[in-house]
mmCIF file of C-alpha atoms in Angstrom:
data_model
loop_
_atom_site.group_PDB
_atom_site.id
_atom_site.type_symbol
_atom_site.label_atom_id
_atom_site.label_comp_id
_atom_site.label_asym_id
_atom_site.label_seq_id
_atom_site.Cartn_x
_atom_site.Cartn_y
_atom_site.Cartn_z
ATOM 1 C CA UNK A 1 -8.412 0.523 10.849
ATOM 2 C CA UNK A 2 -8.367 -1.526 7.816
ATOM 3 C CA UNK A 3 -11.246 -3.477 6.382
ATOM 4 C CA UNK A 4 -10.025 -6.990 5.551
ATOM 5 C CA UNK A 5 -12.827 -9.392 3.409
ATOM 6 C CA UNK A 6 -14.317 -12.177 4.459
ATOM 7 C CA UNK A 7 -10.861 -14.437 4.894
ATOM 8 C CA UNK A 8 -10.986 -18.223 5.598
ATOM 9 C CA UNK A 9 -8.494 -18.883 8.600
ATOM 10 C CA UNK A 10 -4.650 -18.762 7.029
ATOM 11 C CA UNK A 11 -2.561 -21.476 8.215
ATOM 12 C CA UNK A 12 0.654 -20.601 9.072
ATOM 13 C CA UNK A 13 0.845 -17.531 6.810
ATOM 14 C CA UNK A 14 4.123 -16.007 5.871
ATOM 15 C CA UNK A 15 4.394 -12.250 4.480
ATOM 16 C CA UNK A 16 6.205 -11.363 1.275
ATOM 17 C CA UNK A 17 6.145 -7.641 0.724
ATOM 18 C CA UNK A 18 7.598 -5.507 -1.611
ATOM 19 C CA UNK A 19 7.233 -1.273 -2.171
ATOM 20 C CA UNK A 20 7.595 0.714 -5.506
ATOM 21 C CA UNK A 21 9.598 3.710 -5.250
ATOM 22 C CA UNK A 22 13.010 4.229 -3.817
ATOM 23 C CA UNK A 23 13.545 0.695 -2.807
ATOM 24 C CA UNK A 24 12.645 -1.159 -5.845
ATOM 25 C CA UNK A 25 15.406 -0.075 -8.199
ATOM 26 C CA UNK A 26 14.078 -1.028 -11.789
ATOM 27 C CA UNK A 27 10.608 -2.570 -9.898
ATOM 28 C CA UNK A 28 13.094 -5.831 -9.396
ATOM 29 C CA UNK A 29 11.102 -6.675 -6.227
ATOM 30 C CA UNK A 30 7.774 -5.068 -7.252
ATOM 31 C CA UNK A 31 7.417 -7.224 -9.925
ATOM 32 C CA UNK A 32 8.189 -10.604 -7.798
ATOM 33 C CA UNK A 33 4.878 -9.717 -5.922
ATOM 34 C CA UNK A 34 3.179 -9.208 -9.399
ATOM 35 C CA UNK A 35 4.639 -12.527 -10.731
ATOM 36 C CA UNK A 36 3.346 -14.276 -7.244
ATOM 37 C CA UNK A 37 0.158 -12.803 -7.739
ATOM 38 C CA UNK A 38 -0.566 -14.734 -11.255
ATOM 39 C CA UNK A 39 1.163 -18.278 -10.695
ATOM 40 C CA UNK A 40 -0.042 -18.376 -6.880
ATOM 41 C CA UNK A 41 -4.079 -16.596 -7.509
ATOM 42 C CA UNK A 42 -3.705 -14.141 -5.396
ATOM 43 C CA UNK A 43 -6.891 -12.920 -4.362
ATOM 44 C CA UNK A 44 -6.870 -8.910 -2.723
ATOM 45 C CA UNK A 45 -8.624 -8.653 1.022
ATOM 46 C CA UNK A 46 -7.151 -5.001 2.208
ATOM 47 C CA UNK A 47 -5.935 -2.137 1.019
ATOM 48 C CA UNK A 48 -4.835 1.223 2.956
ATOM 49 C CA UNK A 49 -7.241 4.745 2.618
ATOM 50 C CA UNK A 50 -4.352 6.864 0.591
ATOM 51 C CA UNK A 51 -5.415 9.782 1.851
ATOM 52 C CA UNK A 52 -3.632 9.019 4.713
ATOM 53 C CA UNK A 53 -0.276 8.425 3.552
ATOM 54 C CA UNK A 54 0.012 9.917 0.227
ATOM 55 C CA UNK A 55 0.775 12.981 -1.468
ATOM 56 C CA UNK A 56 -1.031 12.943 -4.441
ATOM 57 C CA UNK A 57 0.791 15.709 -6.081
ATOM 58 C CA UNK A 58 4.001 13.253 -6.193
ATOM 59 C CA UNK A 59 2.094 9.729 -6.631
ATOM 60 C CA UNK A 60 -0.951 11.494 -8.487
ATOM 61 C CA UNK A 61 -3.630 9.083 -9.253
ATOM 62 C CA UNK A 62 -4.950 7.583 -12.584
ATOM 63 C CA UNK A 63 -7.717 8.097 -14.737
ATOM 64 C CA UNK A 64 -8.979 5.269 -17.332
ATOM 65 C CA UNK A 65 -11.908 3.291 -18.316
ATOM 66 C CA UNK A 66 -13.010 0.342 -16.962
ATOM 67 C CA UNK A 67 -14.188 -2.843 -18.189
ATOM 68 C CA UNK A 68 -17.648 -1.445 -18.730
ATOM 69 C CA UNK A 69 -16.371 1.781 -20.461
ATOM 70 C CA UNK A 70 -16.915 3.848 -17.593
ATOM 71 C CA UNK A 71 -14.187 6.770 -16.689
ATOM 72 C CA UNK A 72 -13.041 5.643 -13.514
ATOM 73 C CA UNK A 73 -9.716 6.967 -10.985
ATOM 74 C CA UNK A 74 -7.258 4.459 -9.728
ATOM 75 C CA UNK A 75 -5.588 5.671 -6.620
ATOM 76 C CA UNK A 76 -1.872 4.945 -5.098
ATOM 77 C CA UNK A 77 -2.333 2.517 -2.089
ATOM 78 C CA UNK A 78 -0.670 -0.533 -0.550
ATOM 79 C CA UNK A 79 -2.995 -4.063 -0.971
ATOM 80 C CA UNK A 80 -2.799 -6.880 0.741
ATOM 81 C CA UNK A 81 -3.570 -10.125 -0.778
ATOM 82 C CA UNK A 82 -3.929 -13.659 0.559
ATOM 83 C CA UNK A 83 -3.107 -16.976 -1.777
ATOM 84 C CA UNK A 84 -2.837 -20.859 -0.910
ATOM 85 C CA UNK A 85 0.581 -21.650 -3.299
ATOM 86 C CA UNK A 86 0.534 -25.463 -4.529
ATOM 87 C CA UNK A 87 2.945 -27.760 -2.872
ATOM 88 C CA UNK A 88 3.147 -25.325 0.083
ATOM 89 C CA UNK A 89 1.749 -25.972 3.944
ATOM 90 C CA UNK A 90 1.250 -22.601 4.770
ATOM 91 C CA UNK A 91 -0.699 -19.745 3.164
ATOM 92 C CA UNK A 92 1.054 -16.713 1.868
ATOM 93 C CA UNK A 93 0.181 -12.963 2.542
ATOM 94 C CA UNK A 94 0.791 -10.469 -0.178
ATOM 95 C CA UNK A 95 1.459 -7.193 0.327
ATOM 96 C CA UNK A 96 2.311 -4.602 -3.062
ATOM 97 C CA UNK A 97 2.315 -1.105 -2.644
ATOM 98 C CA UNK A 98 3.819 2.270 -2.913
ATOM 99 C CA UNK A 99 6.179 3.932 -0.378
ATOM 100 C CA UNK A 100 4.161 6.683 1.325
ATOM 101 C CA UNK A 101 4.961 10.017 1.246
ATOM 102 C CA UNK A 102 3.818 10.921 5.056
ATOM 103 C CA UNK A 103 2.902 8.732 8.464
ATOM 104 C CA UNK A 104 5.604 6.185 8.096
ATOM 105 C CA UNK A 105 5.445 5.337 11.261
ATOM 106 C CA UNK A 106 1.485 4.830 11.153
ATOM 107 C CA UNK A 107 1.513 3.186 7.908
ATOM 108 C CA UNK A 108 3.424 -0.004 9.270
ATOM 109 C CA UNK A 109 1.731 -0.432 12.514
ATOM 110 C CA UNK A 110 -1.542 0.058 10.692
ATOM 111 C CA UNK A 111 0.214 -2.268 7.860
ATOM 112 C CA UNK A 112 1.474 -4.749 10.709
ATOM 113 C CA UNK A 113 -1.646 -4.681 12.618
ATOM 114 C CA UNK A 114 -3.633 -6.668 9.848
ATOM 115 C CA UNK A 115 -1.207 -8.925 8.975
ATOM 116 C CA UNK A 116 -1.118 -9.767 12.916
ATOM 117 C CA UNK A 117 -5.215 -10.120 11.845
ATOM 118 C CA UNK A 118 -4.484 -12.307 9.186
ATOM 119 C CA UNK A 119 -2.252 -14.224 11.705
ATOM 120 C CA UNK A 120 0.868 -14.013 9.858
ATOM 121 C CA UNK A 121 3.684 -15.418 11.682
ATOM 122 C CA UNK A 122 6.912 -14.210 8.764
ATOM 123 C CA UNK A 123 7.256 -11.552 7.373
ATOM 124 C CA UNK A 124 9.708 -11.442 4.164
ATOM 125 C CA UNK A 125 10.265 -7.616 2.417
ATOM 126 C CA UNK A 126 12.358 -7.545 -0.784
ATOM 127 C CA UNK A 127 14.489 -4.575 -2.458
ATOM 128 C CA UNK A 128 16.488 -3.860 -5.340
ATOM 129 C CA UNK A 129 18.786 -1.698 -5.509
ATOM 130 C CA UNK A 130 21.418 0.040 -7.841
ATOM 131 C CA UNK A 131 24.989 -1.424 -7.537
ATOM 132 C CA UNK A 132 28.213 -1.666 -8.953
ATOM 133 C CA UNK A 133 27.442 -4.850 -10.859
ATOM 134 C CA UNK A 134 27.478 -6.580 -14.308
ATOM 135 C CA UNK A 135 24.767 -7.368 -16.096
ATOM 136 C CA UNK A 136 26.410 -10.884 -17.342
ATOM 137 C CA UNK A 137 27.020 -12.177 -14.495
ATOM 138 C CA UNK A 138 23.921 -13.214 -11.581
ATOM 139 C CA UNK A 139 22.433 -10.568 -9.945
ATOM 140 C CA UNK A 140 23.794 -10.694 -6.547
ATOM 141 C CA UNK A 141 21.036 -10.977 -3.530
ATOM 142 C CA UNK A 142 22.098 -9.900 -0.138
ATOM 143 C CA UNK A 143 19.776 -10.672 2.930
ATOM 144 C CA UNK A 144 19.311 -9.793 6.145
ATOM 145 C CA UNK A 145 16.847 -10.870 9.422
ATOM 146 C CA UNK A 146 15.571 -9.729 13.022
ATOM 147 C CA UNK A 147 16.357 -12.874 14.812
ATOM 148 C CA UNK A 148 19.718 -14.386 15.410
ATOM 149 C CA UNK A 149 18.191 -17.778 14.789
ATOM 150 C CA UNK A 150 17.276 -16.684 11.546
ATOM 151 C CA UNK A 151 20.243 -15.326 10.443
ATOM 152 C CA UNK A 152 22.106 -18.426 11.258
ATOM 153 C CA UNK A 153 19.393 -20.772 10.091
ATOM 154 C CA UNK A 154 19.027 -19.098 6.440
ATOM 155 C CA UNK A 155 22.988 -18.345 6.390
ATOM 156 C CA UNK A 156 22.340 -13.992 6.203
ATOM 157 C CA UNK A 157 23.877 -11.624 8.132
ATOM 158 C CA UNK A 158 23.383 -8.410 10.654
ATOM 159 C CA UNK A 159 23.412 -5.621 8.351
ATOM 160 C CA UNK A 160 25.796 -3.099 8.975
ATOM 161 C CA UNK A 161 24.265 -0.311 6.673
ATOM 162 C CA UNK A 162 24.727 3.042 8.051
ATOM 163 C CA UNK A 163 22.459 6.021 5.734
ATOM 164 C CA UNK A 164 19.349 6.770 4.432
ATOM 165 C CA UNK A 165 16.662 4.373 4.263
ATOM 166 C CA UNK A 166 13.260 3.779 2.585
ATOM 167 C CA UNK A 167 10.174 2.239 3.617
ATOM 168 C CA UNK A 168 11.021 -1.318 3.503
ATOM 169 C CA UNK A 169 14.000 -0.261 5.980
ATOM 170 C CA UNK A 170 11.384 1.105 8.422
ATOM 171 C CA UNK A 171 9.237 -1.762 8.421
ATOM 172 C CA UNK A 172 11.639 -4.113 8.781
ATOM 173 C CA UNK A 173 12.810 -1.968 12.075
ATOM 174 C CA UNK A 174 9.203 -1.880 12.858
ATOM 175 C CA UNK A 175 8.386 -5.586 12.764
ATOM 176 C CA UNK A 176 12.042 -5.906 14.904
ATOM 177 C CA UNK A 177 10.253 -4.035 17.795
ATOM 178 C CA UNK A 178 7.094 -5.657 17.888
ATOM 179 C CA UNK A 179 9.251 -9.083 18.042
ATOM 180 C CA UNK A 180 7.867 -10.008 14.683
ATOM 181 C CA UNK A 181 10.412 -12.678 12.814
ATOM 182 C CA UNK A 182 11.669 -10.562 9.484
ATOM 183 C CA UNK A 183 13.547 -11.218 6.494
ATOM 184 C CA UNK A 184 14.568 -9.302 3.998
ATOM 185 C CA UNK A 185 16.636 -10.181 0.740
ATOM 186 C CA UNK A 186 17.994 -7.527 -1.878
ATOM 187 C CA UNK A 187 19.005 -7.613 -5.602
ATOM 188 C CA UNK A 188 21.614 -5.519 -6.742
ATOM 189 C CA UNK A 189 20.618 -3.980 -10.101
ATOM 190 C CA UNK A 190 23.321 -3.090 -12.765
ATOM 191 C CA UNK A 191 23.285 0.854 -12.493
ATOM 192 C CA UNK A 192 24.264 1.246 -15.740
ATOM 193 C CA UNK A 193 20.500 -0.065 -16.834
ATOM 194 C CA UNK A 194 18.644 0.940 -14.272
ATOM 195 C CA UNK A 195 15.478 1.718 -15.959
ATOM 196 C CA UNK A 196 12.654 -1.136 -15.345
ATOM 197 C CA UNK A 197 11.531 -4.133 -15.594
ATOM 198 C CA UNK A 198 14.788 -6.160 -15.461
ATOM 199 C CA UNK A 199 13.622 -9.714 -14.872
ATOM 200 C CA UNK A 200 16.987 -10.974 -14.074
ATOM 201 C CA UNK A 201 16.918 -9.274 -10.282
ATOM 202 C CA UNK A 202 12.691 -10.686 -10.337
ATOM 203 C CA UNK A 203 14.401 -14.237 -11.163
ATOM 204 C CA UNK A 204 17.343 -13.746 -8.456
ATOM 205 C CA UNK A 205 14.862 -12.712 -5.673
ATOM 206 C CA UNK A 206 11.948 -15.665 -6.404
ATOM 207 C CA UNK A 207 15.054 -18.104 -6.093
ATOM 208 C CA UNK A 208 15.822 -16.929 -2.386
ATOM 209 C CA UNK A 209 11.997 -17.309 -1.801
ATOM 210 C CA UNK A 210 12.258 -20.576 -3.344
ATOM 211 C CA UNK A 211 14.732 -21.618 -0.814
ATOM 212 C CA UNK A 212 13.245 -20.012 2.423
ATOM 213 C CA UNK A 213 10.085 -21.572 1.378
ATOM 214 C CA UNK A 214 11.582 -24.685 0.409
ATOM 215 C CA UNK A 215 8.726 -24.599 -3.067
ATOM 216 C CA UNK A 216 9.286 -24.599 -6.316
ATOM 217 C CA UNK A 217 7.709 -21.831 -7.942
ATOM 218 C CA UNK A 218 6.455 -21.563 -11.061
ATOM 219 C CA UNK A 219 8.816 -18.824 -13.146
ATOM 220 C CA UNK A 220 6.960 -19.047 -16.556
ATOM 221 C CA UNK A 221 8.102 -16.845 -19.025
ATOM 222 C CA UNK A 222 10.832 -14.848 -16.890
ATOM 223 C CA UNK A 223 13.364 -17.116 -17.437
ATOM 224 C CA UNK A 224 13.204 -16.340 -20.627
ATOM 225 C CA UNK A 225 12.375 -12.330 -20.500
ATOM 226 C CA UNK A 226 15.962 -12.239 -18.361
ATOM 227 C CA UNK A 227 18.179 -13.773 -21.530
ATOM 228 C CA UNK A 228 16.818 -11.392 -23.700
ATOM 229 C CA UNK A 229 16.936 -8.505 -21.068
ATOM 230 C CA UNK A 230 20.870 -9.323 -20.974
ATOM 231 C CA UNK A 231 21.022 -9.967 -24.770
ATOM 232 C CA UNK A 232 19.192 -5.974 -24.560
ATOM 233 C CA UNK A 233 22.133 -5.356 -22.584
ATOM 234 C CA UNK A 234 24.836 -6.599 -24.096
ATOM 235 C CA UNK A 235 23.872 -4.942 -27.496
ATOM 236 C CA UNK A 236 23.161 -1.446 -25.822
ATOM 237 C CA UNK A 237 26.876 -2.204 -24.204
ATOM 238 C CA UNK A 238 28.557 -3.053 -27.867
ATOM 239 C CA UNK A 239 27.404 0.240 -29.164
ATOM 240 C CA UNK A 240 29.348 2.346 -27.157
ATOM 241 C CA UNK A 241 33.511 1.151 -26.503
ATOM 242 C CA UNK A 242 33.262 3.001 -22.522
ATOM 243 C CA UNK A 243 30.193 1.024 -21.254
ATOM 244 C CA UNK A 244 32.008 -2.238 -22.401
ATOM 245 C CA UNK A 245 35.189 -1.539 -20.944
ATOM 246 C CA UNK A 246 33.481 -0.877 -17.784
ATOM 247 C CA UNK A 247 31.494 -3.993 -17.980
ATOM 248 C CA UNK A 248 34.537 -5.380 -18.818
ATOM 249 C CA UNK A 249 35.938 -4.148 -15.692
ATOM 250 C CA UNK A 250 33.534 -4.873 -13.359
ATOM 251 C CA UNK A 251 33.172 -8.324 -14.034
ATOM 252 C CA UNK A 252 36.665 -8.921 -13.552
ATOM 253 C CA UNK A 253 36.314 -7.056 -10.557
ATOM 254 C CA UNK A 254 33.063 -9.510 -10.043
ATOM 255 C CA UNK A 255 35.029 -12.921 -10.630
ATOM 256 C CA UNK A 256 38.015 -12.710 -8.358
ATOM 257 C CA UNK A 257 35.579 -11.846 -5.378
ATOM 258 C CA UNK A 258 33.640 -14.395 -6.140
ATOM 259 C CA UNK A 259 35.620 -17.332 -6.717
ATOM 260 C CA UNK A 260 35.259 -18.929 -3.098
ATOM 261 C CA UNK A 261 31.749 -18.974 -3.173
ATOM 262 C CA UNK A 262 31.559 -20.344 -6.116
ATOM 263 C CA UNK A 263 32.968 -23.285 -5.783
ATOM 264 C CA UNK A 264 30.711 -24.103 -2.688
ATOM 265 C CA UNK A 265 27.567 -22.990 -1.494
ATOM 266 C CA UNK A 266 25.932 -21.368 -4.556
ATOM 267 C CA UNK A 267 26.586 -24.286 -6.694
ATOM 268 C CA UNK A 268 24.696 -26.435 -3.617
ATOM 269 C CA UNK A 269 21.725 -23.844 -3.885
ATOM 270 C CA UNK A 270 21.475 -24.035 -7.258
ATOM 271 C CA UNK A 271 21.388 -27.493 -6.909
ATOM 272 C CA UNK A 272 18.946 -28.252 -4.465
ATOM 273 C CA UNK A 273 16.307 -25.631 -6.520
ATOM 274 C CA UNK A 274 17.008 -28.445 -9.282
ATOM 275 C CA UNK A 275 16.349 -31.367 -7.325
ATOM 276 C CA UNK A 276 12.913 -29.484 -5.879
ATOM 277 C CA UNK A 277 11.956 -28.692 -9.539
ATOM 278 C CA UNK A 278 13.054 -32.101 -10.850
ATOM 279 C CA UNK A 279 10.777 -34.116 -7.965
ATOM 280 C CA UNK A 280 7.690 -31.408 -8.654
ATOM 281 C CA UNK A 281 7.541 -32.226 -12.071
ATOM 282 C CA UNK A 282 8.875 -29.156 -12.991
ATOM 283 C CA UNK A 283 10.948 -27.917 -15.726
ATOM 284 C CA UNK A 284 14.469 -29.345 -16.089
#
């Protein structure tokens, strides 16, 4: 069993999750749990024992001092954290770990047994993952859900995937069983820079949570971070006449497939996140 603090009643809570390891190709979806963390104050209640689920050989844990200058050990876990976002009517449940190394199958139902605590009625689990894709061009998100009603609603789609999985594949299978309503979006990452942080797949995934959520969130500096992540790019690309032919390639490749959708629904998404920012006082 997991402790939980001393949590007010949630209302409405909906579960954003995200894992480090396999699944989080250049910590693109780590790091939207991180950026949630700040802007929304989340505040931790929960964390899984690692001794449980980790092998601390491969996810060894790590020494520092703390704020009092006392040597102190950090080990791998999975938190959960609660938050109350601004301009939202339901609470959000946070959950940032690492993907265990043994007791998969224990590990969600113990992870999914205190959210069900917590009373959290969606859960959402982001990925990233290395693709054929170019760097200048957005980072494309795929999604997927349990529910028919879902995928119709939010416009996703069954996924056909056939292979090996990780941990976010599991618990989405998991929470399928136990009739729990589950999302889960992906970003593909270039693979040609697939060494983290590359803000431009954080960016891609908070704008599908902006739109299930219908809320603006706050994106402070990643905007930002993402331009000069591609500007990185583009330099690293300049240097050497193979990567940019390739680049080259695949964005031609990239522009004829995406010239229907273009045209019509992503241009309305983009659109309404504008409107939502525009009436929140947000940034223009």
């Amino acid at each position: 069993m997991i402790e939980i603090d001393d949590v007010p009643d949630l209302v409405d809570p909906v579960v954003i999750a995200a894992f480090e390891g396999w699944n989080d190709a250049a910590d693109g979806a780590s790091s939207v749990i991180d950026h949630l963390m700040t802007v929304w104050g989340g505040r931790v209640v929960a964390a899984l024992d690692p001794e449980d689920f980790y092998d601390f050989q491969v996810n060894r844990p790590i020494v520092g001092t703390d704020a009092r200058g006392h040597r102190s050990i950090t080990w791998p876990s999975t938190q959960i954290a609660v938050a109350s976002p601004p301009g939202l009517d339901r609470d959000v449940i946070l959950v940032r770990g690492i993907e265990p190394n043994l007791r998969w199958r224990q590990f969600c139902a113990e992870l999914l047994a205190t959210i069900d605590d917590l009373g959290g009625q969606l859960v959402v689990t982001l990925g990233a993952l290395l693709a054929d894709t170019p760097h200048t061009r957005p980072i494309p998100v795929s999604g997927t859900a349990t529910e028919p009603d879902l995928v119709d609603r939010l416009k996703l789609e069954t996924s056909s995937y056939e292979g090996p999985t990780g941990i976010v594949g599991v618990f989405q299978d998991a929470c399928g069983k136990l009739d729990i309503p589950a999302v889960s979006y992906w970003a593909a990452v270039p693979h040609y820079v697939a060494q983290p942080p590359c803000p431009k797949a954080t960016l891609a995934l908070l704008g599908q949570l902006e739109d299930l959520l219908e809320v603006s969130i706050p994106l402070g500096d990643l905007p930002e971070d993402a331009k000069a992540w591609e500007r990185g790019v583009d330099e690293l690309a300049e240097e050497d006449e193979d990567v940019a032919d390739y680049v080259r390639s695949l964005e031609e490749t990239r522009d004829t497939a995406d010239l229907p959708e273009a045209s019509g629904e992503a241009i309305a998404r983009e659109f309404e996140r504008y409107l939502r920012r525009r009436g929140e006082g947000g940034p223009l």
